[in-house]
Tab-separated table of C-alpha atoms in Angstrom:
chain	number	residue	atom	x	y	z
A	1	GLY	CA	-15.940	1.178	8.035
A	2	ALA	CA	-13.625	-0.746	5.892
A	3	VAL	CA	-11.013	-2.247	8.430
A	4	VAL	CA	-8.629	-4.828	7.795
A	5	SER	CA	-6.827	-6.967	10.329
A	6	GLN	CA	-3.992	-8.906	10.303
A	7	HIS	CA	-2.196	-11.300	12.970
A	8	PRO	CA	0.154	-11.524	14.076
A	9	SER	CA	1.561	-8.050	14.091
A	10	ARG	CA	4.905	-9.172	14.888
A	11	VAL	CA	6.233	-12.794	14.696
A	12	ILE	CA	9.791	-14.232	15.514
A	13	CYS	CA	10.740	-17.500	14.287
A	14	LYS	CA	13.573	-20.140	13.796
A	15	SER	CA	15.146	-20.697	9.927
A	16	GLY	CA	13.460	-23.622	8.323
A	17	THR	CA	9.955	-23.342	10.114
A	18	SER	CA	6.631	-22.126	8.330
A	19	VAL	CA	4.727	-19.167	9.506
A	20	LYS	CA	1.006	-18.515	8.897
A	21	ILE	CA	-0.120	-14.586	8.654
A	22	GLU	CA	-3.854	-14.048	8.560
A	23	CYS	CA	-5.735	-11.070	6.845
A	24	ARG	CA	-9.495	-10.481	7.799
A	25	SER	CA	-11.752	-7.961	6.543
A	26	LEU	CA	-13.635	-6.795	9.529
A	27	ASP	CA	-16.898	-5.077	8.411
A	28	PHE	CA	-17.060	-5.883	4.446
A	29	GLN	CA	-16.623	-9.060	2.462
A	30	ALA	CA	-13.627	-9.170	0.181
A	31	THR	CA	-13.516	-11.596	-3.037
A	32	THR	CA	-10.210	-10.276	-3.801
A	33	MET	CA	-7.416	-9.799	-1.384
A	34	PHE	CA	-3.582	-8.544	-2.114
A	35	TRP	CA	-0.338	-9.775	-0.519
A	36	TYR	CA	2.543	-7.265	-0.371
A	37	ARG	CA	5.978	-7.288	0.809
A	38	GLN	CA	8.044	-4.150	2.105
A	39	PHE	CA	11.534	-3.869	2.590
A	40	PRO	CA	12.904	-1.319	5.243
A	41	LYS	CA	12.714	2.234	3.754
A	42	GLN	CA	11.066	0.808	0.373
A	43	SER	CA	7.480	0.763	-1.239
A	44	LEU	CA	5.041	-2.041	-1.425
A	45	MET	CA	5.544	-5.152	-3.878
A	46	LEU	CA	2.731	-6.968	-4.808
A	47	MET	CA	3.746	-10.517	-4.233
A	48	ALA	CA	0.361	-12.118	-5.185
A	49	THR	CA	-3.361	-11.940	-5.407
A	50	SER	CA	-5.667	-13.893	-3.553
A	51	ASN	CA	-9.332	-14.700	-4.790
A	52	GLU	CA	-11.793	-16.395	-2.642
A	53	GLY	CA	-12.526	-20.078	-3.650
A	54	SER	CA	-9.745	-20.262	-6.327
A	55	LYS	CA	-5.877	-20.399	-6.740
A	56	ALA	CA	-3.690	-17.259	-5.867
A	57	THR	CA	-1.996	-15.261	-8.835
A	58	TYR	CA	1.648	-14.645	-8.162
A	59	GLU	CA	3.499	-11.891	-9.251
A	60	GLN	CA	6.647	-12.316	-11.486
A	61	GLY	CA	9.648	-13.838	-9.395
A	62	VAL	CA	7.486	-15.305	-6.334
A	63	GLU	CA	7.589	-18.502	-5.375
A	64	LYS	CA	4.456	-20.021	-5.013
A	65	ASP	CA	5.440	-22.978	-3.167
A	66	LYS	CA	7.089	-20.908	-0.653
A	67	PHE	CA	4.608	-18.258	-0.435
A	68	LEU	CA	1.365	-20.327	0.131
A	69	ILE	CA	-2.179	-18.510	0.062
A	70	ASN	CA	-5.437	-19.740	0.895
A	71	HIS	CA	-8.569	-17.443	0.607
A	72	ALA	CA	-11.019	-19.878	2.166
A	73	SER	CA	-13.735	-17.218	3.061
A	74	LEU	CA	-15.017	-13.654	1.843
A	75	THR	CA	-13.497	-12.393	4.946
A	76	LEU	CA	-10.048	-14.272	5.532
A	77	SER	CA	-6.803	-15.000	3.718
A	78	THR	CA	-3.635	-16.480	4.818
A	79	LEU	CA	-0.121	-16.353	3.749
A	80	THR	CA	2.244	-19.070	4.910
A	81	VAL	CA	5.643	-18.152	4.486
A	82	THR	CA	7.079	-21.931	4.347
A	83	SER	CA	10.638	-23.014	5.509
A	84	ALA	CA	11.595	-19.525	6.322
A	85	HIS	CA	15.092	-18.302	5.729
A	86	PRO	CA	16.452	-14.870	7.268
A	87	GLU	CA	16.044	-13.146	3.589
A	88	ASP	CA	12.364	-13.774	3.971
A	89	SER	CA	12.397	-11.380	6.910
A	90	SER	CA	10.263	-8.495	6.076
A	91	PHE	CA	7.233	-6.553	6.787
A	92	TYR	CA	4.169	-7.972	4.892
A	93	ILE	CA	1.010	-6.081	4.539
A	94	CYS	CA	-2.410	-7.472	3.067
A	95	SER	CA	-5.257	-5.429	1.616
A	96	ALA	CA	-8.730	-6.340	0.857
A	97	LEU	CA	-10.577	-4.940	-2.087
A	98	SER	CA	-14.137	-3.237	-1.084
A	99	GLY	CA	-17.231	-3.215	-3.177
A	100	THR	CA	-15.715	0.146	-4.440
A	101	ASP	CA	-12.923	-1.169	-6.194
A	102	THR	CA	-10.751	0.660	-3.480
A	103	GLN	CA	-7.918	-1.525	-1.517
A	104	TYR	CA	-8.247	-1.251	2.371
A	105	PHE	CA	-4.716	-2.155	4.202
A	106	GLY	CA	-4.030	-4.316	7.155
A	107	PRO	CA	-2.002	-2.921	9.601
A	108	GLY	CA	1.053	-5.390	8.456
A	109	THR	CA	3.175	-8.240	10.062
A	110	ARG	CA	6.834	-7.647	10.735
A	111	LEU	CA	8.518	-11.242	10.302
A	112	THR	CA	11.824	-11.988	11.496
A	113	VAL	CA	13.608	-15.260	10.916
A	114	LEU	CA	16.456	-16.060	12.876
B	1	ALA	CA	3.545	-1.160	-18.581
B	2	GLN	CA	2.641	1.592	-16.169
B	3	SER	CA	5.153	2.948	-13.515
B	4	VAL	CA	4.747	5.487	-10.867
B	5	THR	CA	7.571	8.082	-9.731
B	6	GLN	CA	7.419	9.884	-6.852
B	7	LEU	CA	10.110	12.832	-7.342
B	8	ASP	CA	10.996	13.510	-4.008
B	9	SER	CA	12.432	11.070	-1.674
B	10	GLN	CA	12.241	13.202	1.466
B	11	VAL	CA	10.507	16.361	2.278
B	12	PRO	CA	11.502	18.420	5.158
B	13	VAL	CA	8.703	21.202	6.191
B	14	PHE	CA	8.222	23.463	8.949
B	15	GLU	CA	4.731	23.105	10.864
B	16	GLU	CA	1.832	25.162	9.686
B	17	ALA	CA	3.688	25.570	6.157
B	18	PRO	CA	2.360	24.063	2.953
B	19	VAL	CA	3.534	21.090	1.686
B	20	GLU	CA	3.375	19.493	-2.350
B	21	LEU	CA	4.497	16.152	-3.105
B	22	ARG	CA	5.157	15.339	-6.302
B	23	CYS	CA	3.714	12.199	-8.500
B	24	ASN	CA	4.010	11.399	-12.032
B	25	TYR	CA	2.676	8.119	-13.878
B	26	SER	CA	3.328	6.636	-17.217
B	27	SER	CA	0.676	4.633	-18.668
B	28	SER	CA	-0.326	3.796	-22.538
B	29	VAL	CA	-4.115	3.455	-20.947
B	30	SER	CA	-6.729	5.135	-18.197
B	31	VAL	CA	-5.695	4.878	-14.704
B	32	TYR	CA	-7.024	5.371	-11.696
B	33	LEU	CA	-4.708	7.314	-8.711
B	34	PHE	CA	-4.619	6.967	-5.329
B	35	TRP	CA	-2.616	8.684	-2.132
B	36	TYR	CA	-1.637	6.579	0.601
B	37	VAL	CA	0.064	7.783	4.087
B	38	GLN	CA	2.025	5.158	6.062
B	39	TYR	CA	2.755	5.870	9.579
B	40	PRO	CA	5.776	3.896	11.298
B	41	ASN	CA	5.174	0.123	11.516
B	42	GLN	CA	1.677	0.464	10.561
B	43	GLY	CA	-0.197	-0.290	7.191
B	44	LEU	CA	-1.369	2.086	4.563
B	45	GLN	CA	-4.311	4.484	4.835
B	46	LEU	CA	-5.847	5.984	2.386
B	47	LEU	CA	-5.776	9.680	1.961
B	48	LEU	CA	-7.642	9.919	-1.430
B	49	LYS	CA	-8.354	8.900	-4.884
B	50	TYR	CA	-8.925	9.746	-8.349
B	51	LEU	CA	-11.187	7.702	-10.354
B	52	SER	CA	-12.914	10.255	-12.923
B	53	GLY	CA	-14.614	13.697	-12.895
B	54	SER	CA	-13.398	16.613	-11.256
B	55	THR	CA	-9.451	16.631	-11.175
B	56	LEU	CA	-9.620	18.096	-7.981
B	57	VAL	CA	-9.904	15.686	-5.270
B	58	LYS	CA	-10.125	16.237	-1.472
B	59	GLY	CA	-9.236	13.811	0.906
B	60	ILE	CA	-8.779	13.255	4.522
B	61	ASN	CA	-6.601	15.206	6.948
B	62	GLY	CA	-6.816	18.730	4.934
B	63	PHE	CA	-4.960	17.072	2.010
B	64	GLU	CA	-5.684	17.411	-1.763
B	65	ALA	CA	-4.443	16.355	-4.799
B	66	GLU	CA	-4.809	17.273	-8.489
B	67	PHE	CA	-5.157	15.116	-11.755
B	68	ASN	CA	-3.125	16.671	-14.340
B	69	LYS	CA	-3.631	14.573	-17.510
B	70	SER	CA	-1.569	16.569	-20.263
B	71	GLN	CA	1.407	16.116	-17.444
B	72	THR	CA	0.716	12.863	-16.395
B	73	SER	CA	0.831	14.025	-12.662
B	74	PHE	CA	-1.090	13.635	-9.631
B	75	HIS	CA	0.756	15.978	-6.789
B	76	LEU	CA	-0.523	15.934	-3.246
B	77	ARG	CA	-0.976	19.194	-1.456
B	78	LYS	CA	-1.492	20.534	1.941
B	79	PRO	CA	-1.909	24.071	2.943
B	80	SER	CA	-0.728	23.821	6.688
B	81	VAL	CA	0.764	20.588	8.001
B	82	HIS	CA	1.250	19.627	11.799
B	83	ILE	CA	3.622	17.521	13.524
B	84	SER	CA	1.146	14.497	13.216
B	85	ASP	CA	1.352	14.569	9.456
B	86	THR	CA	5.140	13.014	9.663
B	87	ALA	CA	4.770	9.968	7.696
B	88	GLU	CA	5.400	8.076	4.425
B	89	TYR	CA	3.357	9.075	1.562
B	90	PHE	CA	2.696	6.665	-1.335
B	91	CYS	CA	1.110	7.723	-4.761
B	92	ALA	CA	-0.558	4.443	-6.569
B	93	ALA	CA	-1.989	3.790	-10.000
B	94	GLU	CA	-4.417	1.443	-11.028
B	95	ILE	CA	-5.005	0.318	-14.785
B	96	LYS	CA	-8.535	0.372	-15.320
B	97	ALA	CA	-10.563	-2.804	-15.731
B	98	ALA	CA	-6.954	-4.668	-15.108
B	99	GLY	CA	-7.567	-6.599	-11.909
B	100	ASN	CA	-7.390	-3.870	-9.112
B	101	LYS	CA	-3.436	-4.266	-8.895
B	102	LEU	CA	-1.802	-1.478	-7.623
B	103	THR	CA	1.704	0.159	-8.627
B	104	PHE	CA	3.383	2.065	-6.016
B	105	GLY	CA	5.533	4.891	-6.357
B	106	GLY	CA	8.917	4.855	-4.211
B	107	GLY	CA	7.245	6.714	-1.311
B	108	THR	CA	7.981	10.104	0.027
B	109	ARG	CA	9.100	10.748	3.545
B	110	VAL	CA	7.573	13.723	5.218
B	111	LEU	CA	9.344	15.177	8.209
B	112	VAL	CA	7.727	18.163	10.020
B	113	LYS	CA	9.680	20.219	11.925
B	114	PRO	CA	8.547	22.462	14.709
């Protein structure tokens, strides 16, 4: 149980385009999901908290207009990187909060912006 | 504010030898503590968690951790490692009743040698 998927697992895009990443909780409902960013050989940095049916809460320093988050259902949150630039290249990981207050993580999405 | 420190960035260990990964946290309030493992290009998998009760917590894959309130530590141990334990390990803390946000340590890379 407690499986979280992400799609796509890997994406390459051109600078200036937008990329959407999906995060799904497959066998449980999650009113809260989290989006993290991980640079090579570094730890995870929380970007935002995604709440079903309401606006996401962004961490300090994260541009909400650049990283659009939508949590339209209890099993799906999406992160859209708008007007992507090479510095946005990173490993993006989502997690979903279970009913036991434990975060279960997705496998991650590697974004490369050319 | 809370912080999590993993004292060792890299731990080389021989197969079938024991390993201990150190984690210290600082927080003025009570926290929940977690250990996650990350295999290359994958998301995080929960190894174990401490919420309350017994200070010795047993997790998956033969790992265990001990919560020490006086030393504000939550060290992870395994009595005999396998090659497959080669991975990155993250300690994380969550302030109780504070929105389930996790603060991660910098990670410890475990390299198991034959």
